[in-house]
Structure formats: structure tokens, C-alpha cells
PDB file of C-alpha atoms in Angstrom:
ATOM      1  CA  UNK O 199      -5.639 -10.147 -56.444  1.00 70.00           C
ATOM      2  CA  UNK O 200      -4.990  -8.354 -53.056  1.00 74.00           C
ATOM      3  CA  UNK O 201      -7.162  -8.122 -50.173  1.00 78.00           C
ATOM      4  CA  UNK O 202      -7.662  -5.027 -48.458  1.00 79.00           C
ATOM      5  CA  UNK O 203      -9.674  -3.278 -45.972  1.00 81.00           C
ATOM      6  CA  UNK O 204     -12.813  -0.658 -47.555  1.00 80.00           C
ATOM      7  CA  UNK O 205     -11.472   2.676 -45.555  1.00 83.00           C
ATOM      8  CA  UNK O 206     -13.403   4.766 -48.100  1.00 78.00           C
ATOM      9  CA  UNK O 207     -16.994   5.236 -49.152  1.00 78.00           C
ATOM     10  CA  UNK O 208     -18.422   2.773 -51.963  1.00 79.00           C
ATOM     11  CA  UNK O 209     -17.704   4.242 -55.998  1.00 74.00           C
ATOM     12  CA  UNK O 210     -15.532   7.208 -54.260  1.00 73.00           C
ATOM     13  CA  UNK O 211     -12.826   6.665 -56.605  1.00 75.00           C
ATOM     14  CA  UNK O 212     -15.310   8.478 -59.591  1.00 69.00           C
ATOM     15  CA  UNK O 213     -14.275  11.890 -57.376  1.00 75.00           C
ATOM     16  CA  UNK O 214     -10.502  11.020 -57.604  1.00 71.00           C
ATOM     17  CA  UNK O 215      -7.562   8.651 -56.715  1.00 74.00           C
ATOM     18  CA  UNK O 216      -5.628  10.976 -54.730  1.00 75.00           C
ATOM     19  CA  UNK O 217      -6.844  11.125 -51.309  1.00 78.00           C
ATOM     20  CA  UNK O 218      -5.458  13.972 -48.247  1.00 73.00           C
ATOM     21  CA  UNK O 219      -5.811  13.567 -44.510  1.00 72.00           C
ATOM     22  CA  UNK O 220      -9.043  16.049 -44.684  1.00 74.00           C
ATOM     23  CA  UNK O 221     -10.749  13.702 -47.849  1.00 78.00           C
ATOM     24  CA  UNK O 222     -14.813  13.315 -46.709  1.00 80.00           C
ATOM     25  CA  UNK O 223     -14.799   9.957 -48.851  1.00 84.00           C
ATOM     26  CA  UNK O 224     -13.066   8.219 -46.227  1.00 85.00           C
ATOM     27  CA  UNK O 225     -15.749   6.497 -43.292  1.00 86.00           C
ATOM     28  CA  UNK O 226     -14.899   7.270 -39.788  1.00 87.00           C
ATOM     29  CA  UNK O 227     -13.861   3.709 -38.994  1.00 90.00           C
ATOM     30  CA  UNK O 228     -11.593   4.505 -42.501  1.00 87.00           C
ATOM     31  CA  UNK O 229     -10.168   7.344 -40.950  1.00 84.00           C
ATOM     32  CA  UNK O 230      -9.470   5.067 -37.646  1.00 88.00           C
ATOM     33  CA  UNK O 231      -8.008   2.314 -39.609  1.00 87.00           C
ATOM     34  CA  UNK O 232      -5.574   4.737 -41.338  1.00 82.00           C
ATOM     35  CA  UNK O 233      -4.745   7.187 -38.658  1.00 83.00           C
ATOM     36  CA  UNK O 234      -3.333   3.553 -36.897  1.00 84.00           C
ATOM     37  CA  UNK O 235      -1.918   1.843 -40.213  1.00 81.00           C
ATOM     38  CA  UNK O 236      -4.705  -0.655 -39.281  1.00 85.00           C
ATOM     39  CA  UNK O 237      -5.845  -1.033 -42.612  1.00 83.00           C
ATOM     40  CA  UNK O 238      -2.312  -3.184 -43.638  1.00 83.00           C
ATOM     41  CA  UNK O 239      -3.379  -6.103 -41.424  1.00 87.00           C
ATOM     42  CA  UNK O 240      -4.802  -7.295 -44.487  1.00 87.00           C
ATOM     43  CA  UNK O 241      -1.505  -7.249 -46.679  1.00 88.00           C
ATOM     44  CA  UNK O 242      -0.097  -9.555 -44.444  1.00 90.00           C
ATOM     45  CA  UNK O 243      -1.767 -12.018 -45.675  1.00 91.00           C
ATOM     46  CA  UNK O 244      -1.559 -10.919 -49.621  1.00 91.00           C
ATOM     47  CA  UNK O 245       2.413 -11.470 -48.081  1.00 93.00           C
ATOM     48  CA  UNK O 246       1.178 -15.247 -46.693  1.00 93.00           C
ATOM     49  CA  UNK O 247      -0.785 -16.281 -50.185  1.00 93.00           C
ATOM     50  CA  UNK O 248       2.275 -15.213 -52.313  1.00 92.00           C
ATOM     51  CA  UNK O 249       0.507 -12.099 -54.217  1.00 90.00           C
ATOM     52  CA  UNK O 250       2.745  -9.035 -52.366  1.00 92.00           C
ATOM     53  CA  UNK O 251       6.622  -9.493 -50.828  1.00 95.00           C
ATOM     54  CA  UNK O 252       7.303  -7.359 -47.338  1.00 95.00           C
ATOM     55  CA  UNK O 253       9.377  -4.690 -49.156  1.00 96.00           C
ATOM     56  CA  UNK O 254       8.420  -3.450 -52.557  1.00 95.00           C
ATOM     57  CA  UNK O 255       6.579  -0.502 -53.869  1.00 93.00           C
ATOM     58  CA  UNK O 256       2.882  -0.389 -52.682  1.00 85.00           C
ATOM     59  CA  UNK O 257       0.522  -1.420 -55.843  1.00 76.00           C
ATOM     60  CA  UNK O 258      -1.074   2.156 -57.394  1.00 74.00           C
ATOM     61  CA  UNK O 259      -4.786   3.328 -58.224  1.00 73.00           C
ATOM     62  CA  UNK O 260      -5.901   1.777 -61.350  1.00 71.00           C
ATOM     63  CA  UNK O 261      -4.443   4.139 -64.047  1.00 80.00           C
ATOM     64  CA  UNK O 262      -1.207   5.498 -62.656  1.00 83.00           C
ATOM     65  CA  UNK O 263       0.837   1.814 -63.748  1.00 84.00           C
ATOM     66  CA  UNK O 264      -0.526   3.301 -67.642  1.00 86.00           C
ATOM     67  CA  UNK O 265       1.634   6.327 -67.268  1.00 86.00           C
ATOM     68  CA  UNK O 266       4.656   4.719 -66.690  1.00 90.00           C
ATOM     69  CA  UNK O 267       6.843   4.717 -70.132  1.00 92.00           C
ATOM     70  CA  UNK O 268      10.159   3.547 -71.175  1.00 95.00           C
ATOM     71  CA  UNK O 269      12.908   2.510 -67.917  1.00 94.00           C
ATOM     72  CA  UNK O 270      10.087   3.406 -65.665  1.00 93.00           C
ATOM     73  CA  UNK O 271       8.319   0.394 -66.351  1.00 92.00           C
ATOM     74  CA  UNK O 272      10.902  -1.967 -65.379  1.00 95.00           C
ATOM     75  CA  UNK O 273       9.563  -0.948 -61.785  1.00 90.00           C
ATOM     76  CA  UNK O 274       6.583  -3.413 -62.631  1.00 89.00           C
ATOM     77  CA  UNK O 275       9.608  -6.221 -62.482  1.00 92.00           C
ATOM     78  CA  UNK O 276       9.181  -5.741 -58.668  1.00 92.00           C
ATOM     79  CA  UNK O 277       6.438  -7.549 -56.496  1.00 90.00           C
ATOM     80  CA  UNK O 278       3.815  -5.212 -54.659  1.00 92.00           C
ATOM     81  CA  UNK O 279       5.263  -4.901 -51.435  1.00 93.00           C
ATOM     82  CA  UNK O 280       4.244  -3.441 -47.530  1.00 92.00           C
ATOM     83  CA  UNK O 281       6.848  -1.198 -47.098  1.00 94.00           C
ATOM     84  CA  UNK O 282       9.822   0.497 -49.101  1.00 95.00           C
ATOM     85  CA  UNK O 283      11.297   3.114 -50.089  1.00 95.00           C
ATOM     86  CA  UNK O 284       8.696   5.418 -51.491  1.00 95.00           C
ATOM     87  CA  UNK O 285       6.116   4.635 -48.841  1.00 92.00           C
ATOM     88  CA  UNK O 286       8.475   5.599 -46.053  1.00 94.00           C
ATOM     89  CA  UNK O 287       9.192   8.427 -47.747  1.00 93.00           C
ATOM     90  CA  UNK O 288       5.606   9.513 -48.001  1.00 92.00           C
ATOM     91  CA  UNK O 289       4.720   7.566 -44.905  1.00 88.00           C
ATOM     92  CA  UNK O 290       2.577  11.193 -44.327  1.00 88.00           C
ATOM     93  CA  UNK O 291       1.441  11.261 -47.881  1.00 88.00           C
ATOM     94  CA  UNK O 292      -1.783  12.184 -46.875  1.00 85.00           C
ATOM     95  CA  UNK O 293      -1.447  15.385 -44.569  1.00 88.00           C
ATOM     96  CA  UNK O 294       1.301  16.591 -47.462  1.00 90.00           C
ATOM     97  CA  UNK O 295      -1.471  16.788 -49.970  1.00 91.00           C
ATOM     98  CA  UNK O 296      -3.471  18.088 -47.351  1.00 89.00           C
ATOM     99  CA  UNK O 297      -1.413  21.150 -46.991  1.00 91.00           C
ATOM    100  CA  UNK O 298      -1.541  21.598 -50.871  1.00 92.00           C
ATOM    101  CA  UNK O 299      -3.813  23.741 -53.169  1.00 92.00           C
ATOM    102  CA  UNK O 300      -4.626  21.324 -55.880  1.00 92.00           C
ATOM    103  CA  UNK O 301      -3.514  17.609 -54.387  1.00 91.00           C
ATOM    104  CA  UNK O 302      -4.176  15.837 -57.574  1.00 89.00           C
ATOM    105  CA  UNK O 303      -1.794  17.975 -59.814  1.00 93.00           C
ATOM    106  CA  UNK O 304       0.640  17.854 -56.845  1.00 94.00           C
ATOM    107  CA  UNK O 305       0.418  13.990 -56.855  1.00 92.00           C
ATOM    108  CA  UNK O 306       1.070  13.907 -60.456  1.00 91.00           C
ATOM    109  CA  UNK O 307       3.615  16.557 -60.977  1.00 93.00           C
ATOM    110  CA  UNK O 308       5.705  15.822 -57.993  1.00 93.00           C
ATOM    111  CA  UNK O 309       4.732  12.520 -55.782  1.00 93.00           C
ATOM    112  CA  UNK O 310       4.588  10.026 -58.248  1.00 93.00           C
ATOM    113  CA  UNK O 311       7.552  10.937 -60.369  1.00 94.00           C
ATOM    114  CA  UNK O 312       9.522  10.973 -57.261  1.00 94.00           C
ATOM    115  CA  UNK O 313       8.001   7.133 -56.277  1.00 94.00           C
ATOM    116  CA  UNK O 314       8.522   6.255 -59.644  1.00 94.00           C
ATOM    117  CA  UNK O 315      12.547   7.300 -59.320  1.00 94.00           C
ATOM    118  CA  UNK O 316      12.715   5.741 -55.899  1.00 95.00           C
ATOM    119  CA  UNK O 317      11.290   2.267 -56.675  1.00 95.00           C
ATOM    120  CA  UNK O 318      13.669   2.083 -59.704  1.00 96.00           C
ATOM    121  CA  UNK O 319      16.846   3.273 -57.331  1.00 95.00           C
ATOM    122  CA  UNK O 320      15.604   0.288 -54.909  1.00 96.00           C
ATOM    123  CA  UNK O 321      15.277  -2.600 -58.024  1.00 96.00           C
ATOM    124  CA  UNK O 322      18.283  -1.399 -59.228  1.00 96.00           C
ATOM    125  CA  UNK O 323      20.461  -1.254 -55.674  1.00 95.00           C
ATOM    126  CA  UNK O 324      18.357  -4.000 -54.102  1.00 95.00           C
ATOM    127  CA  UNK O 325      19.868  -5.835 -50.939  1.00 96.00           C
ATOM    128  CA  UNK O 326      18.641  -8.230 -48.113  1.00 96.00           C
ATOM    129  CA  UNK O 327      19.889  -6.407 -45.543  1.00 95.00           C
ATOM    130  CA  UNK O 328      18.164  -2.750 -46.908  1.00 95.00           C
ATOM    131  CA  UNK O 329      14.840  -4.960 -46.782  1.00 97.00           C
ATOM    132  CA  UNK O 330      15.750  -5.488 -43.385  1.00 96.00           C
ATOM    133  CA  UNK O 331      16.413  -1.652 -43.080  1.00 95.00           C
ATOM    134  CA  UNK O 332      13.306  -0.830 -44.665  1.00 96.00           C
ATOM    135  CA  UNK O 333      11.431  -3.052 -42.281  1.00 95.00           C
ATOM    136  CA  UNK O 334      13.013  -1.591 -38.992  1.00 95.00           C
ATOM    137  CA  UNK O 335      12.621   1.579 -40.534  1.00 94.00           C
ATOM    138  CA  UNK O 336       8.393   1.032 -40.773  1.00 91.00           C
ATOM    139  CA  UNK O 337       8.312  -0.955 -37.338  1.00 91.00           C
ATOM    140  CA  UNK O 338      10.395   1.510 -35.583  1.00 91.00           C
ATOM    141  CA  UNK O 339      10.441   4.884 -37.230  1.00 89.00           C
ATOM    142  CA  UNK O 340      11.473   6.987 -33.760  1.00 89.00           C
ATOM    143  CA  UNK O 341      14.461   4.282 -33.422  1.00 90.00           C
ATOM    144  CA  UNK O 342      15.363   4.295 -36.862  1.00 88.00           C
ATOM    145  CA  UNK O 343      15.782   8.441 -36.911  1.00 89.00           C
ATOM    146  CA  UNK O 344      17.203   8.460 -33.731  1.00 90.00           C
ATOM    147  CA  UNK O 345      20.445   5.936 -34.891  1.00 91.00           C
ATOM    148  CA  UNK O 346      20.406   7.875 -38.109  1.00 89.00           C
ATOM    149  CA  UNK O 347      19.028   4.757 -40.411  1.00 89.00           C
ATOM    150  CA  UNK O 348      16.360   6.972 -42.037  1.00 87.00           C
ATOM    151  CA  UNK O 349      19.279   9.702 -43.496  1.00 87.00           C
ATOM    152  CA  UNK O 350      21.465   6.216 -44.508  1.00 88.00           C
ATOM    153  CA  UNK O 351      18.461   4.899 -46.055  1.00 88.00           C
ATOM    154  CA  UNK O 352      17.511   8.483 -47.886  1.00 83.00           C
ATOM    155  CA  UNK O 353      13.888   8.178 -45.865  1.00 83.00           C
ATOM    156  CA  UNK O 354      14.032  12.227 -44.571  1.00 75.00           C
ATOM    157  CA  UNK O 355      11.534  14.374 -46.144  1.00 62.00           C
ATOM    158  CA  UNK O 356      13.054  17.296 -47.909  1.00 57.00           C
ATOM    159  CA  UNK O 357      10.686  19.541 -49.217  1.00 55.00           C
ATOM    160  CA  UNK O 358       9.655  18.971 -52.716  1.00 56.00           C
ATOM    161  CA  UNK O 359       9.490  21.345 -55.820  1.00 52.00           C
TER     162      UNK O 359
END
């Protein structure tokens, strides 16, 4: 079980899982904590207890883990992590679907599929010293673009189908 900080009204998930930058279910301290990354303090210590690593794919709304068939599911094989692959890439996740006409069919056709293929890519080419990438790339994202670690890493945001 992983802690976490409320950044969203109480029963808001009955409207949806996939929240945008411009969602009125998340409070105004919510939007604070997020606009910061404020609301990962807690995973630090879900990293501390044993129940998330530092790198791994972030854990999913209750019901997206159900739609994962066949290979995909091996991506389960991974602990919950703070950072990877798939959140850097979507490190903006929010203001994407934001920009979107229907954010839940854009989630499903298009963001998760490609999280799905990029958590497998990392179990499957795993290495100590990409975690270590993937960590300077979330601590220092300006650094990491400016030496070029985000286009080594495969972290730049093409557009998406």
C-alpha cells in the first residue's frame, strides 16, 4: 500500500481517471502540490518502507493494470517506481490532455499504449547506470537536455498519433 498526498476532491475518480492541467476535481492546494511535483514527497517514503523502487513505472488508476494482456503484463514484474521512462516522457501529461478534445479516449488510444511499450523497453534493457540517467534526468531536466541525455535516453516528446 502506497502513501500519497489527496491533490483531488473526495470520490472524484466516479467522473474519470484521466485528469488535464484545467481538471476542476483537483483542490487549489492540489493544483499547488502538482504544479511543484510536491505531491511525490510522499513516495519517498513508499521508496524508504520497501513498497516502490526510485525508477520504475508509476503505479496506474485502478482498472488500467486489467487491460494489460499477453507480454504487456510482464511490466507488472517491475516495482512501482518515482521516475522512469514513461513518466519523463509525459512529465507534462497533464497540459497534453489539456490541449486535447476528448482526454480520456486520447489517454487510452495513445498514452497508455505508448507507457505500456516504454516500461517493457526499460524491463527488458534495464541498467544501473540508466536508473542513474533517469534520476538526473527528473532532478535536472534543463541539464539533462542541454548535454543531450534526454535524446540518449529517448525522453523528447515527439508528437503522438
Amino acid at each position: 500500500q502506497c502513501i500519497k498526498f489527496r491533490t483531488m476532491y473526495s470520490e472524484s475518480e466516479k467522473r474519470g481517471t484521466v485528469t488535464s492541467a484545467s481538471d476542476n476535481r483537483i483542490t487549489p492546494i492540489g493544483r499547488f502540490l502538482r504544479k511543484y511535483k510536491l505531491d511525490e514527497i510522499p513516495q519517498l517514503w513508499n521508496v524508504l518502507v520497501g513498497n516502490m523502487s526510485i525508477v520504475g513505472p508509476r503505479p496506474d488508476v485502478p482498472g488500467y493494470v486489467d487491460l494489460l494482456k499477453g507480454n504487456d503484463r510482464r511490466m507488472l514484474e517491475l516495482y512501482p517506481g518515482i521516475t522512469g521512462p514513461a513518466t519523463l516522457r509525459f512529465r507534462f501529461e497533464e497540459e497534453l490532455l489539456a490541449q486535447v478534445n476528448n482526454p480520456q479516449r486520447y489517454n487510452d488510444e495513445v498514452i497508455f499504449p505508448e507507457k505500456v511499450r516504454l516500461n517493457l523497453e526499460y524491463l527488458e534493457h534495464w541498467s544501473f547506470w540508466k536508473d542513474i540517467a533517469y534520476i538526473i534526468a527528473t532532478v535536472l531536466p534543463g541539464f539533462t537536455k542541454l548535454i543531450g541525455l534526454d535524446r540518449k535516453l529517448g525522453l523528447v516528446s515527439e508528437p503522438l498519433s
